[in-house]
Amino acid sequence: MNIILFGPPGAGKGTQAKFLIEKFKIIQISTGDILREEVKLKTDLGISAKNIMDNGDLVPDEIIMSIVEKRLAEPDCKKGFILDGFPRTLNQALELEKILKVQNSEINKIIFIDVDEDILIDRITTRALETSNIREDDNSTILKNRIKIYKKDTKPVLDFYKNMKKLVTVNGMMSIEDVSKAIVKLL
Ligand code: AMP
């Protein structure tokens, strides 16, 4: 089962992905996590991505696609995967289709965690206060930019999968447990 978890920043994609990898014994591919690791290791990729990420902008598609293509070629993806934070542009979604076609594979479902955009700022501010591992991009100016980019560049990806009849929507305003239950029901 190959799944995309989709939603605005702060929708709870990462939290739900952790639950699903346990439940279905499949792997999570988070482009954000991979990029943060590169930043930490100060690789060339990490150094060039850091400023972009700190501003809440999107890392160029070519960089993202080379990360994803490499990761999807690894054998542990064969049993199924959850994409979290990817695709974030229509171009990334189209490129993903090409990669999967070559691998004789496909996306089975895209789960849209729908959250009222007004509460996102509150949620991420709380995440920043509660975690000891504070993300540089969890502050309100940058968050506003991330939401703006989500609306402009990322939301069109929803229509792409809607047309392919692969999109299912979950109400992301419920408790974490109820969102998890709703997702399991849909899969
Ligand atoms: P995330 O952890 O998914 O919120 O990602 C953190 C940051 O990494 C984003 O704000 C972007 O700067 C970058 N990033 C992660 N995934 C992508 C992607 N698919 N396309 C472009 N930039 C990305």
mmCIF file with all atom_site columns, C-alpha atoms and ligand atoms in Angstrom:
data_model
loop_
_atom_site.group_PDB
_atom_site.id
_atom_site.type_symbol
_atom_site.label_atom_id
_atom_site.label_alt_id
_atom_site.label_comp_id
_atom_site.label_asym_id
_atom_site.label_entity_id
_atom_site.label_seq_id
_atom_site.pdbx_PDB_ins_code
_atom_site.Cartn_x
_atom_site.Cartn_y
_atom_site.Cartn_z
_atom_site.occupancy
_atom_site.B_iso_or_equiv
_atom_site.pdbx_formal_charge
_atom_site.auth_seq_id
_atom_site.auth_comp_id
_atom_site.auth_asym_id
_atom_site.auth_atom_id
_atom_site.pdbx_PDB_model_num
ATOM   1   C CA  . MET A 1 1   ? 0.000   0.000  0.000   1.00 0.00 ? 1   MET A CA  1
ATOM   2   C CA  . ASN A 1 2   ? 1.492   3.307  -1.110  1.00 0.00 ? 2   ASN A CA  1
ATOM   3   C CA  . ILE A 1 3   ? -0.004  6.362  0.537   1.00 0.00 ? 3   ILE A CA  1
ATOM   4   C CA  . ILE A 1 4   ? 0.447   10.107 0.431   1.00 0.00 ? 4   ILE A CA  1
ATOM   5   C CA  . LEU A 1 5   ? -0.375  12.057 3.589   1.00 0.00 ? 5   LEU A CA  1
ATOM   6   C CA  . PHE A 1 6   ? -1.374  15.503 2.498   1.00 0.00 ? 6   PHE A CA  1
ATOM   7   C CA  . GLY A 1 7   ? -2.299  18.653 4.363   1.00 0.00 ? 7   GLY A CA  1
ATOM   8   C CA  . PRO A 1 8   ? -1.198  22.146 5.338   1.00 0.00 ? 8   PRO A CA  1
ATOM   9   C CA  . PRO A 1 9   ? 1.736   22.750 7.702   1.00 0.00 ? 9   PRO A CA  1
ATOM   10  C CA  . GLY A 1 10  ? 0.583   21.752 11.193  1.00 0.00 ? 10  GLY A CA  1
ATOM   11  C CA  . ALA A 1 11  ? -2.152  19.369 10.014  1.00 0.00 ? 11  ALA A CA  1
ATOM   12  C CA  . GLY A 1 12  ? -0.533  16.479 11.892  1.00 0.00 ? 12  GLY A CA  1
ATOM   13  C CA  . LYS A 1 13  ? 0.924   14.578 8.918   1.00 0.00 ? 13  LYS A CA  1
ATOM   14  C CA  . GLY A 1 14  ? 4.056   13.550 10.810  1.00 0.00 ? 14  GLY A CA  1
ATOM   15  C CA  . THR A 1 15  ? 2.080   12.336 13.844  1.00 0.00 ? 15  THR A CA  1
ATOM   16  C CA  . GLN A 1 16  ? -0.303  10.277 11.716  1.00 0.00 ? 16  GLN A CA  1
ATOM   17  C CA  . ALA A 1 17  ? 2.560   8.883  9.636   1.00 0.00 ? 17  ALA A CA  1
ATOM   18  C CA  . LYS A 1 18  ? 4.206   7.562  12.837  1.00 0.00 ? 18  LYS A CA  1
ATOM   19  C CA  . PHE A 1 19  ? 0.947   5.824  13.748  1.00 0.00 ? 19  PHE A CA  1
ATOM   20  C CA  . LEU A 1 20  ? 0.484   4.304  10.275  1.00 0.00 ? 20  LEU A CA  1
ATOM   21  C CA  . ILE A 1 21  ? 4.023   2.929  9.996   1.00 0.00 ? 21  ILE A CA  1
ATOM   22  C CA  . GLU A 1 22  ? 3.445   1.020  13.256  1.00 0.00 ? 22  GLU A CA  1
ATOM   23  C CA  . LYS A 1 23  ? 0.006   -0.187 12.263  1.00 0.00 ? 23  LYS A CA  1
ATOM   24  C CA  . PHE A 1 24  ? 0.735   -1.261 8.694   1.00 0.00 ? 24  PHE A CA  1
ATOM   25  C CA  . LYS A 1 25  ? 4.488   -1.991 8.993   1.00 0.00 ? 25  LYS A CA  1
ATOM   26  C CA  . ILE A 1 26  ? 5.339   0.222  6.070   1.00 0.00 ? 26  ILE A CA  1
ATOM   27  C CA  . ILE A 1 27  ? 7.956   2.944  5.888   1.00 0.00 ? 27  ILE A CA  1
ATOM   28  C CA  . GLN A 1 28  ? 7.618   6.719  6.018   1.00 0.00 ? 28  GLN A CA  1
ATOM   29  C CA  . ILE A 1 29  ? 9.394   8.989  3.574   1.00 0.00 ? 29  ILE A CA  1
ATOM   30  C CA  . SER A 1 30  ? 9.413   12.550 4.867   1.00 0.00 ? 30  SER A CA  1
ATOM   31  C CA  . THR A 1 31  ? 11.270  14.909 2.561   1.00 0.00 ? 31  THR A CA  1
ATOM   32  C CA  . GLY A 1 32  ? 11.371  17.446 5.418   1.00 0.00 ? 32  GLY A CA  1
ATOM   33  C CA  . ASP A 1 33  ? 13.092  14.916 7.732   1.00 0.00 ? 33  ASP A CA  1
ATOM   34  C CA  . ILE A 1 34  ? 15.582  13.938 5.017   1.00 0.00 ? 34  ILE A CA  1
ATOM   35  C CA  . LEU A 1 35  ? 16.402  17.603 4.382   1.00 0.00 ? 35  LEU A CA  1
ATOM   36  C CA  . ARG A 1 36  ? 16.781  18.350 8.125   1.00 0.00 ? 36  ARG A CA  1
ATOM   37  C CA  . GLU A 1 37  ? 19.225  15.448 8.389   1.00 0.00 ? 37  GLU A CA  1
ATOM   38  C CA  . GLU A 1 38  ? 21.245  16.852 5.478   1.00 0.00 ? 38  GLU A CA  1
ATOM   39  C CA  . VAL A 1 39  ? 21.293  20.263 7.195   1.00 0.00 ? 39  VAL A CA  1
ATOM   40  C CA  . LYS A 1 40  ? 22.487  18.659 10.432  1.00 0.00 ? 40  LYS A CA  1
ATOM   41  C CA  . LEU A 1 41  ? 25.268  16.806 8.626   1.00 0.00 ? 41  LEU A CA  1
ATOM   42  C CA  . LYS A 1 42  ? 26.216  20.013 6.778   1.00 0.00 ? 42  LYS A CA  1
ATOM   43  C CA  . THR A 1 43  ? 26.289  18.245 3.392   1.00 0.00 ? 43  THR A CA  1
ATOM   44  C CA  . ASP A 1 44  ? 26.354  20.380 0.224   1.00 0.00 ? 44  ASP A CA  1
ATOM   45  C CA  . LEU A 1 45  ? 22.656  19.665 -0.171  1.00 0.00 ? 45  LEU A CA  1
ATOM   46  C CA  . GLY A 1 46  ? 21.970  20.634 3.440   1.00 0.00 ? 46  GLY A CA  1
ATOM   47  C CA  . ILE A 1 47  ? 23.939  23.851 3.161   1.00 0.00 ? 47  ILE A CA  1
ATOM   48  C CA  . SER A 1 48  ? 22.043  24.930 0.037   1.00 0.00 ? 48  SER A CA  1
ATOM   49  C CA  . ALA A 1 49  ? 18.645  23.947 1.490   1.00 0.00 ? 49  ALA A CA  1
ATOM   50  C CA  . LYS A 1 50  ? 19.043  25.523 4.943   1.00 0.00 ? 50  LYS A CA  1
ATOM   51  C CA  . ASN A 1 51  ? 18.195  29.144 4.097   1.00 0.00 ? 51  ASN A CA  1
ATOM   52  C CA  . ILE A 1 52  ? 15.261  28.119 1.941   1.00 0.00 ? 52  ILE A CA  1
ATOM   53  C CA  . MET A 1 53  ? 13.852  25.966 4.744   1.00 0.00 ? 53  MET A CA  1
ATOM   54  C CA  . ASP A 1 54  ? 14.466  28.606 7.404   1.00 0.00 ? 54  ASP A CA  1
ATOM   55  C CA  . ASN A 1 55  ? 12.404  31.048 5.339   1.00 0.00 ? 55  ASN A CA  1
ATOM   56  C CA  . GLY A 1 56  ? 9.617   28.529 4.850   1.00 0.00 ? 56  GLY A CA  1
ATOM   57  C CA  . ASP A 1 57  ? 10.104  28.502 1.077   1.00 0.00 ? 57  ASP A CA  1
ATOM   58  C CA  . LEU A 1 58  ? 10.138  25.412 -1.134  1.00 0.00 ? 58  LEU A CA  1
ATOM   59  C CA  . VAL A 1 59  ? 13.367  23.629 -1.976  1.00 0.00 ? 59  VAL A CA  1
ATOM   60  C CA  . PRO A 1 60  ? 13.672  23.368 -5.806  1.00 0.00 ? 60  PRO A CA  1
ATOM   61  C CA  . ASP A 1 61  ? 11.867  20.453 -7.438  1.00 0.00 ? 61  ASP A CA  1
ATOM   62  C CA  . GLU A 1 62  ? 15.082  18.997 -8.981  1.00 0.00 ? 62  GLU A CA  1
ATOM   63  C CA  . ILE A 1 63  ? 16.643  18.579 -5.538  1.00 0.00 ? 63  ILE A CA  1
ATOM   64  C CA  . ILE A 1 64  ? 13.492  17.082 -4.051  1.00 0.00 ? 64  ILE A CA  1
ATOM   65  C CA  . MET A 1 65  ? 12.996  14.702 -6.972  1.00 0.00 ? 65  MET A CA  1
ATOM   66  C CA  . SER A 1 66  ? 16.545  13.381 -6.794  1.00 0.00 ? 66  SER A CA  1
ATOM   67  C CA  . ILE A 1 67  ? 16.079  12.696 -3.052  1.00 0.00 ? 67  ILE A CA  1
ATOM   68  C CA  . VAL A 1 68  ? 12.757  10.929 -3.612  1.00 0.00 ? 68  VAL A CA  1
ATOM   69  C CA  . GLU A 1 69  ? 13.887  8.929  -6.629  1.00 0.00 ? 69  GLU A CA  1
ATOM   70  C CA  . LYS A 1 70  ? 16.908  7.630  -4.713  1.00 0.00 ? 70  LYS A CA  1
ATOM   71  C CA  . ARG A 1 71  ? 14.816  6.749  -1.668  1.00 0.00 ? 71  ARG A CA  1
ATOM   72  C CA  . LEU A 1 72  ? 12.083  4.982  -3.642  1.00 0.00 ? 72  LEU A CA  1
ATOM   73  C CA  . ALA A 1 73  ? 14.703  2.776  -5.304  1.00 0.00 ? 73  ALA A CA  1
ATOM   74  C CA  . GLU A 1 74  ? 15.624  1.241  -1.946  1.00 0.00 ? 74  GLU A CA  1
ATOM   75  C CA  . PRO A 1 75  ? 14.287  -2.279 -1.336  1.00 0.00 ? 75  PRO A CA  1
ATOM   76  C CA  . ASP A 1 76  ? 12.379  -1.427 1.866   1.00 0.00 ? 76  ASP A CA  1
ATOM   77  C CA  . CYS A 1 77  ? 9.907   0.609  -0.211  1.00 0.00 ? 77  CYS A CA  1
ATOM   78  C CA  . LYS A 1 78  ? 8.655   -2.524 -1.922  1.00 0.00 ? 78  LYS A CA  1
ATOM   79  C CA  . LYS A 1 79  ? 6.339   -3.373 0.989   1.00 0.00 ? 79  LYS A CA  1
ATOM   80  C CA  . GLY A 1 80  ? 4.676   0.007  0.801   1.00 0.00 ? 80  GLY A CA  1
ATOM   81  C CA  . PHE A 1 81  ? 5.392   3.559  1.886   1.00 0.00 ? 81  PHE A CA  1
ATOM   82  C CA  . ILE A 1 82  ? 3.873   6.727  3.254   1.00 0.00 ? 82  ILE A CA  1
ATOM   83  C CA  . LEU A 1 83  ? 4.930   9.967  1.648   1.00 0.00 ? 83  LEU A CA  1
ATOM   84  C CA  . ASP A 1 84  ? 4.788   12.846 4.120   1.00 0.00 ? 84  ASP A CA  1
ATOM   85  C CA  . GLY A 1 85  ? 5.379   16.413 2.937   1.00 0.00 ? 85  GLY A CA  1
ATOM   86  C CA  . PHE A 1 86  ? 5.736   15.307 -0.678  1.00 0.00 ? 86  PHE A CA  1
ATOM   87  C CA  . PRO A 1 87  ? 4.572   16.057 -3.379  1.00 0.00 ? 87  PRO A CA  1
ATOM   88  C CA  . ARG A 1 88  ? 4.301   19.754 -2.641  1.00 0.00 ? 88  ARG A CA  1
ATOM   89  C CA  . THR A 1 89  ? 4.001   21.020 -6.229  1.00 0.00 ? 89  THR A CA  1
ATOM   90  C CA  . LEU A 1 90  ? 2.089   19.776 -9.251  1.00 0.00 ? 90  LEU A CA  1
ATOM   91  C CA  . ASN A 1 91  ? 5.395   19.200 -11.011 1.00 0.00 ? 91  ASN A CA  1
ATOM   92  C CA  . GLN A 1 92  ? 6.576   16.952 -8.158  1.00 0.00 ? 92  GLN A CA  1
ATOM   93  C CA  . ALA A 1 93  ? 3.327   14.953 -8.424  1.00 0.00 ? 93  ALA A CA  1
ATOM   94  C CA  . LEU A 1 94  ? 3.828   14.497 -12.178 1.00 0.00 ? 94  LEU A CA  1
ATOM   95  C CA  . GLU A 1 95  ? 7.464   13.475 -11.749 1.00 0.00 ? 95  GLU A CA  1
ATOM   96  C CA  . LEU A 1 96  ? 6.445   11.003 -9.042  1.00 0.00 ? 96  LEU A CA  1
ATOM   97  C CA  . GLU A 1 97  ? 4.020   9.369  -11.474 1.00 0.00 ? 97  GLU A CA  1
ATOM   98  C CA  . LYS A 1 98  ? 6.884   8.839  -13.936 1.00 0.00 ? 98  LYS A CA  1
ATOM   99  C CA  . ILE A 1 99  ? 9.178   7.290  -11.308 1.00 0.00 ? 99  ILE A CA  1
ATOM   100 C CA  . LEU A 1 100 ? 6.470   4.937  -10.064 1.00 0.00 ? 100 LEU A CA  1
ATOM   101 C CA  . LYS A 1 101 ? 5.502   3.912  -13.586 1.00 0.00 ? 101 LYS A CA  1
ATOM   102 C CA  . VAL A 1 102 ? 9.066   2.799  -14.285 1.00 0.00 ? 102 VAL A CA  1
ATOM   103 C CA  . GLN A 1 103 ? 8.954   0.780  -11.048 1.00 0.00 ? 103 GLN A CA  1
ATOM   104 C CA  . ASN A 1 104 ? 5.608   -0.748 -12.036 1.00 0.00 ? 104 ASN A CA  1
ATOM   105 C CA  . SER A 1 105 ? 4.120   0.785  -8.946  1.00 0.00 ? 105 SER A CA  1
ATOM   106 C CA  . GLU A 1 106 ? 1.531   3.448  -8.125  1.00 0.00 ? 106 GLU A CA  1
ATOM   107 C CA  . ILE A 1 107 ? 0.015   5.604  -5.406  1.00 0.00 ? 107 ILE A CA  1
ATOM   108 C CA  . ASN A 1 108 ? -3.062  3.845  -4.011  1.00 0.00 ? 108 ASN A CA  1
ATOM   109 C CA  . LYS A 1 109 ? -4.533  6.650  -1.911  1.00 0.00 ? 109 LYS A CA  1
ATOM   110 C CA  . ILE A 1 110 ? -3.885  10.211 -0.954  1.00 0.00 ? 110 ILE A CA  1
ATOM   111 C CA  . ILE A 1 111 ? -5.231  11.146 2.448   1.00 0.00 ? 111 ILE A CA  1
ATOM   112 C CA  . PHE A 1 112 ? -6.013  14.813 2.845   1.00 0.00 ? 112 PHE A CA  1
ATOM   113 C CA  . ILE A 1 113 ? -5.970  15.885 6.498   1.00 0.00 ? 113 ILE A CA  1
ATOM   114 C CA  . ASP A 1 114 ? -8.272  18.860 6.318   1.00 0.00 ? 114 ASP A CA  1
ATOM   115 C CA  . VAL A 1 115 ? -7.673  21.510 8.982   1.00 0.00 ? 115 VAL A CA  1
ATOM   116 C CA  . ASP A 1 116 ? -9.195  24.941 9.354   1.00 0.00 ? 116 ASP A CA  1
ATOM   117 C CA  . GLU A 1 117 ? -6.372  27.228 8.294   1.00 0.00 ? 117 GLU A CA  1
ATOM   118 C CA  . ASP A 1 118 ? -7.130  29.699 11.104  1.00 0.00 ? 118 ASP A CA  1
ATOM   119 C CA  . ILE A 1 119 ? -6.082  27.249 13.777  1.00 0.00 ? 119 ILE A CA  1
ATOM   120 C CA  . LEU A 1 120 ? -2.802  26.237 12.139  1.00 0.00 ? 120 LEU A CA  1
ATOM   121 C CA  . ILE A 1 121 ? -0.853  29.148 13.604  1.00 0.00 ? 121 ILE A CA  1
ATOM   122 C CA  . ASP A 1 122 ? -2.058  28.223 17.125  1.00 0.00 ? 122 ASP A CA  1
ATOM   123 C CA  . ARG A 1 123 ? -1.137  24.600 16.611  1.00 0.00 ? 123 ARG A CA  1
ATOM   124 C CA  . ILE A 1 124 ? 2.371   25.250 15.393  1.00 0.00 ? 124 ILE A CA  1
ATOM   125 C CA  . THR A 1 125 ? 3.020   27.810 18.114  1.00 0.00 ? 125 THR A CA  1
ATOM   126 C CA  . THR A 1 126 ? 2.047   25.147 20.646  1.00 0.00 ? 126 THR A CA  1
ATOM   127 C CA  . ARG A 1 127 ? 4.298   22.601 18.912  1.00 0.00 ? 127 ARG A CA  1
ATOM   128 C CA  . ALA A 1 128 ? 7.188   25.072 19.173  1.00 0.00 ? 128 ALA A CA  1
ATOM   129 C CA  . LEU A 1 129 ? 6.546   25.617 22.898  1.00 0.00 ? 129 LEU A CA  1
ATOM   130 C CA  . GLU A 1 130 ? 6.033   21.957 23.784  1.00 0.00 ? 130 GLU A CA  1
ATOM   131 C CA  . THR A 1 131 ? 8.958   20.379 22.028  1.00 0.00 ? 131 THR A CA  1
ATOM   132 C CA  . SER A 1 132 ? 12.537  20.604 23.157  1.00 0.00 ? 132 SER A CA  1
ATOM   133 C CA  . ASN A 1 133 ? 13.593  20.093 19.563  1.00 0.00 ? 133 ASN A CA  1
ATOM   134 C CA  . ILE A 1 134 ? 12.423  23.462 18.260  1.00 0.00 ? 134 ILE A CA  1
ATOM   135 C CA  . ARG A 1 135 ? 12.247  23.767 14.487  1.00 0.00 ? 135 ARG A CA  1
ATOM   136 C CA  . GLU A 1 136 ? 13.689  26.979 13.085  1.00 0.00 ? 136 GLU A CA  1
ATOM   137 C CA  . ASP A 1 137 ? 10.667  27.286 10.805  1.00 0.00 ? 137 ASP A CA  1
ATOM   138 C CA  . ASP A 1 138 ? 8.071   27.104 13.625  1.00 0.00 ? 138 ASP A CA  1
ATOM   139 C CA  . ASN A 1 139 ? 7.504   30.806 14.148  1.00 0.00 ? 139 ASN A CA  1
ATOM   140 C CA  . SER A 1 140 ? 4.546   32.834 13.045  1.00 0.00 ? 140 SER A CA  1
ATOM   141 C CA  . THR A 1 141 ? 6.113   35.045 10.327  1.00 0.00 ? 141 THR A CA  1
ATOM   142 C CA  . ILE A 1 142 ? 7.614   32.039 8.617   1.00 0.00 ? 142 ILE A CA  1
ATOM   143 C CA  . LEU A 1 143 ? 4.513   29.987 9.223   1.00 0.00 ? 143 LEU A CA  1
ATOM   144 C CA  . LYS A 1 144 ? 2.399   32.596 7.445   1.00 0.00 ? 144 LYS A CA  1
ATOM   145 C CA  . ASN A 1 145 ? 4.762   32.273 4.487   1.00 0.00 ? 145 ASN A CA  1
ATOM   146 C CA  . ARG A 1 146 ? 4.528   28.476 4.588   1.00 0.00 ? 146 ARG A CA  1
ATOM   147 C CA  . ILE A 1 147 ? 0.721   28.656 4.568   1.00 0.00 ? 147 ILE A CA  1
ATOM   148 C CA  . LYS A 1 148 ? 0.773   31.146 1.682   1.00 0.00 ? 148 LYS A CA  1
ATOM   149 C CA  . ILE A 1 149 ? 3.014   28.809 -0.326  1.00 0.00 ? 149 ILE A CA  1
ATOM   150 C CA  . TYR A 1 150 ? 0.839   25.847 0.596   1.00 0.00 ? 150 TYR A CA  1
ATOM   151 C CA  . LYS A 1 151 ? -2.212  27.612 -0.832  1.00 0.00 ? 151 LYS A CA  1
ATOM   152 C CA  . LYS A 1 152 ? -0.439  28.768 -3.986  1.00 0.00 ? 152 LYS A CA  1
ATOM   153 C CA  . ASP A 1 153 ? 1.835   25.835 -4.929  1.00 0.00 ? 153 ASP A CA  1
ATOM   154 C CA  . THR A 1 154 ? 0.727   22.805 -2.957  1.00 0.00 ? 154 THR A CA  1
ATOM   155 C CA  . LYS A 1 155 ? -3.073  22.874 -2.903  1.00 0.00 ? 155 LYS A CA  1
ATOM   156 C CA  . PRO A 1 156 ? -3.316  22.366 -6.719  1.00 0.00 ? 156 PRO A CA  1
ATOM   157 C CA  . VAL A 1 157 ? -1.860  18.890 -6.118  1.00 0.00 ? 157 VAL A CA  1
ATOM   158 C CA  . LEU A 1 158 ? -5.200  17.965 -4.505  1.00 0.00 ? 158 LEU A CA  1
ATOM   159 C CA  . ASP A 1 159 ? -7.103  18.431 -7.763  1.00 0.00 ? 159 ASP A CA  1
ATOM   160 C CA  . PHE A 1 160 ? -4.621  16.249 -9.596  1.00 0.00 ? 160 PHE A CA  1
ATOM   161 C CA  . TYR A 1 161 ? -5.344  13.279 -7.309  1.00 0.00 ? 161 TYR A CA  1
ATOM   162 C CA  . LYS A 1 162 ? -9.044  14.114 -7.084  1.00 0.00 ? 162 LYS A CA  1
ATOM   163 C CA  . ASN A 1 163 ? -9.269  13.710 -10.864 1.00 0.00 ? 163 ASN A CA  1
ATOM   164 C CA  . MET A 1 164 ? -7.536  10.340 -10.546 1.00 0.00 ? 164 MET A CA  1
ATOM   165 C CA  . LYS A 1 165 ? -10.179 9.357  -7.933  1.00 0.00 ? 165 LYS A CA  1
ATOM   166 C CA  . LYS A 1 166 ? -7.492  8.667  -5.359  1.00 0.00 ? 166 LYS A CA  1
ATOM   167 C CA  . LEU A 1 167 ? -8.253  11.452 -2.898  1.00 0.00 ? 167 LEU A CA  1
ATOM   168 C CA  . VAL A 1 168 ? -9.916  10.788 0.454   1.00 0.00 ? 168 VAL A CA  1
ATOM   169 C CA  . THR A 1 169 ? -10.471 13.487 3.078   1.00 0.00 ? 169 THR A CA  1
ATOM   170 C CA  . VAL A 1 170 ? -10.282 13.230 6.852   1.00 0.00 ? 170 VAL A CA  1
ATOM   171 C CA  . ASN A 1 171 ? -11.429 15.900 9.260   1.00 0.00 ? 171 ASN A CA  1
ATOM   172 C CA  . GLY A 1 172 ? -8.149  16.966 10.894  1.00 0.00 ? 172 GLY A CA  1
ATOM   173 C CA  . MET A 1 173 ? -9.879  19.008 13.612  1.00 0.00 ? 173 MET A CA  1
ATOM   174 C CA  . MET A 1 174 ? -10.667 15.878 15.635  1.00 0.00 ? 174 MET A CA  1
ATOM   175 C CA  . SER A 1 175 ? -8.376  14.442 18.318  1.00 0.00 ? 175 SER A CA  1
ATOM   176 C CA  . ILE A 1 176 ? -5.192  12.696 17.140  1.00 0.00 ? 176 ILE A CA  1
ATOM   177 C CA  . GLU A 1 177 ? -6.731  9.302  18.007  1.00 0.00 ? 177 GLU A CA  1
ATOM   178 C CA  . ASP A 1 178 ? -9.947  10.009 16.118  1.00 0.00 ? 178 ASP A CA  1
ATOM   179 C CA  . VAL A 1 179 ? -8.042  11.199 13.056  1.00 0.00 ? 179 VAL A CA  1
ATOM   180 C CA  . SER A 1 180 ? -6.022  7.950  13.171  1.00 0.00 ? 180 SER A CA  1
ATOM   181 C CA  . LYS A 1 181 ? -9.215  5.886  13.420  1.00 0.00 ? 181 LYS A CA  1
ATOM   182 C CA  . ALA A 1 182 ? -10.792 7.766  10.507  1.00 0.00 ? 182 ALA A CA  1
ATOM   183 C CA  . ILE A 1 183 ? -7.700  7.148  8.367   1.00 0.00 ? 183 ILE A CA  1
ATOM   184 C CA  . VAL A 1 184 ? -7.655  3.414  9.133   1.00 0.00 ? 184 VAL A CA  1
ATOM   185 C CA  . LYS A 1 185 ? -11.325 3.196  8.161   1.00 0.00 ? 185 LYS A CA  1
ATOM   186 C CA  . LEU A 1 186 ? -10.584 4.774  4.800   1.00 0.00 ? 186 LEU A CA  1
ATOM   187 C CA  . LEU A 1 187 ? -7.648  2.507  3.941   1.00 0.00 ? 187 LEU A CA  1
HETATM 188 P P1  . AMP B 2 .   ? 8.196   19.711 6.441   1.00 0.00 ? 1   AMP B P1  1
HETATM 189 O O1  . AMP B 2 .   ? 8.921   19.029 7.557   1.00 0.00 ? 1   AMP B O1  1
HETATM 190 O O2  . AMP B 2 .   ? 7.508   18.737 5.511   1.00 0.00 ? 1   AMP B O2  1
HETATM 191 O O3  . AMP B 2 .   ? 7.277   20.797 6.918   1.00 0.00 ? 1   AMP B O3  1
HETATM 192 O O4  . AMP B 2 .   ? 9.323   20.422 5.550   1.00 0.00 ? 1   AMP B O4  1
HETATM 193 C C1  . AMP B 2 .   ? 10.166  21.431 6.065   1.00 0.00 ? 1   AMP B C1  1
HETATM 194 C C2  . AMP B 2 .   ? 10.715  22.285 4.935   1.00 0.00 ? 1   AMP B C2  1
HETATM 195 O O5  . AMP B 2 .   ? 11.495  21.466 4.048   1.00 0.00 ? 1   AMP B O5  1
HETATM 196 C C3  . AMP B 2 .   ? 9.670   22.928 4.043   1.00 0.00 ? 1   AMP B C3  1
HETATM 197 O O6  . AMP B 2 .   ? 9.181   24.150 4.560   1.00 0.00 ? 1   AMP B O6  1
HETATM 198 C C4  . AMP B 2 .   ? 10.459  23.138 2.758   1.00 0.00 ? 1   AMP B C4  1
HETATM 199 O O7  . AMP B 2 .   ? 11.352  24.224 2.866   1.00 0.00 ? 1   AMP B O7  1
HETATM 200 C C5  . AMP B 2 .   ? 11.294  21.871 2.688   1.00 0.00 ? 1   AMP B C5  1
HETATM 201 N N1  . AMP B 2 .   ? 10.563  20.778 1.997   1.00 0.00 ? 1   AMP B N1  1
HETATM 202 C C6  . AMP B 2 .   ? 10.153  19.591 2.528   1.00 0.00 ? 1   AMP B C6  1
HETATM 203 N N2  . AMP B 2 .   ? 9.537   18.841 1.613   1.00 0.00 ? 1   AMP B N2  1
HETATM 204 C C7  . AMP B 2 .   ? 9.546   19.556 0.456   1.00 0.00 ? 1   AMP B C7  1
HETATM 205 C C8  . AMP B 2 .   ? 9.033   19.333 -0.848  1.00 0.00 ? 1   AMP B C8  1
HETATM 206 N N3  . AMP B 2 .   ? 8.379   18.207 -1.156  1.00 0.00 ? 1   AMP B N3  1
HETATM 207 N N4  . AMP B 2 .   ? 9.226   20.310 -1.769  1.00 0.00 ? 1   AMP B N4  1
HETATM 208 C C9  . AMP B 2 .   ? 9.897   21.439 -1.483  1.00 0.00 ? 1   AMP B C9  1
HETATM 209 N N5  . AMP B 2 .   ? 10.391  21.729 -0.280  1.00 0.00 ? 1   AMP B N5  1
HETATM 210 C C10 . AMP B 2 .   ? 10.223  20.796 0.701   1.00 0.00 ? 1   AMP B C10 1
#
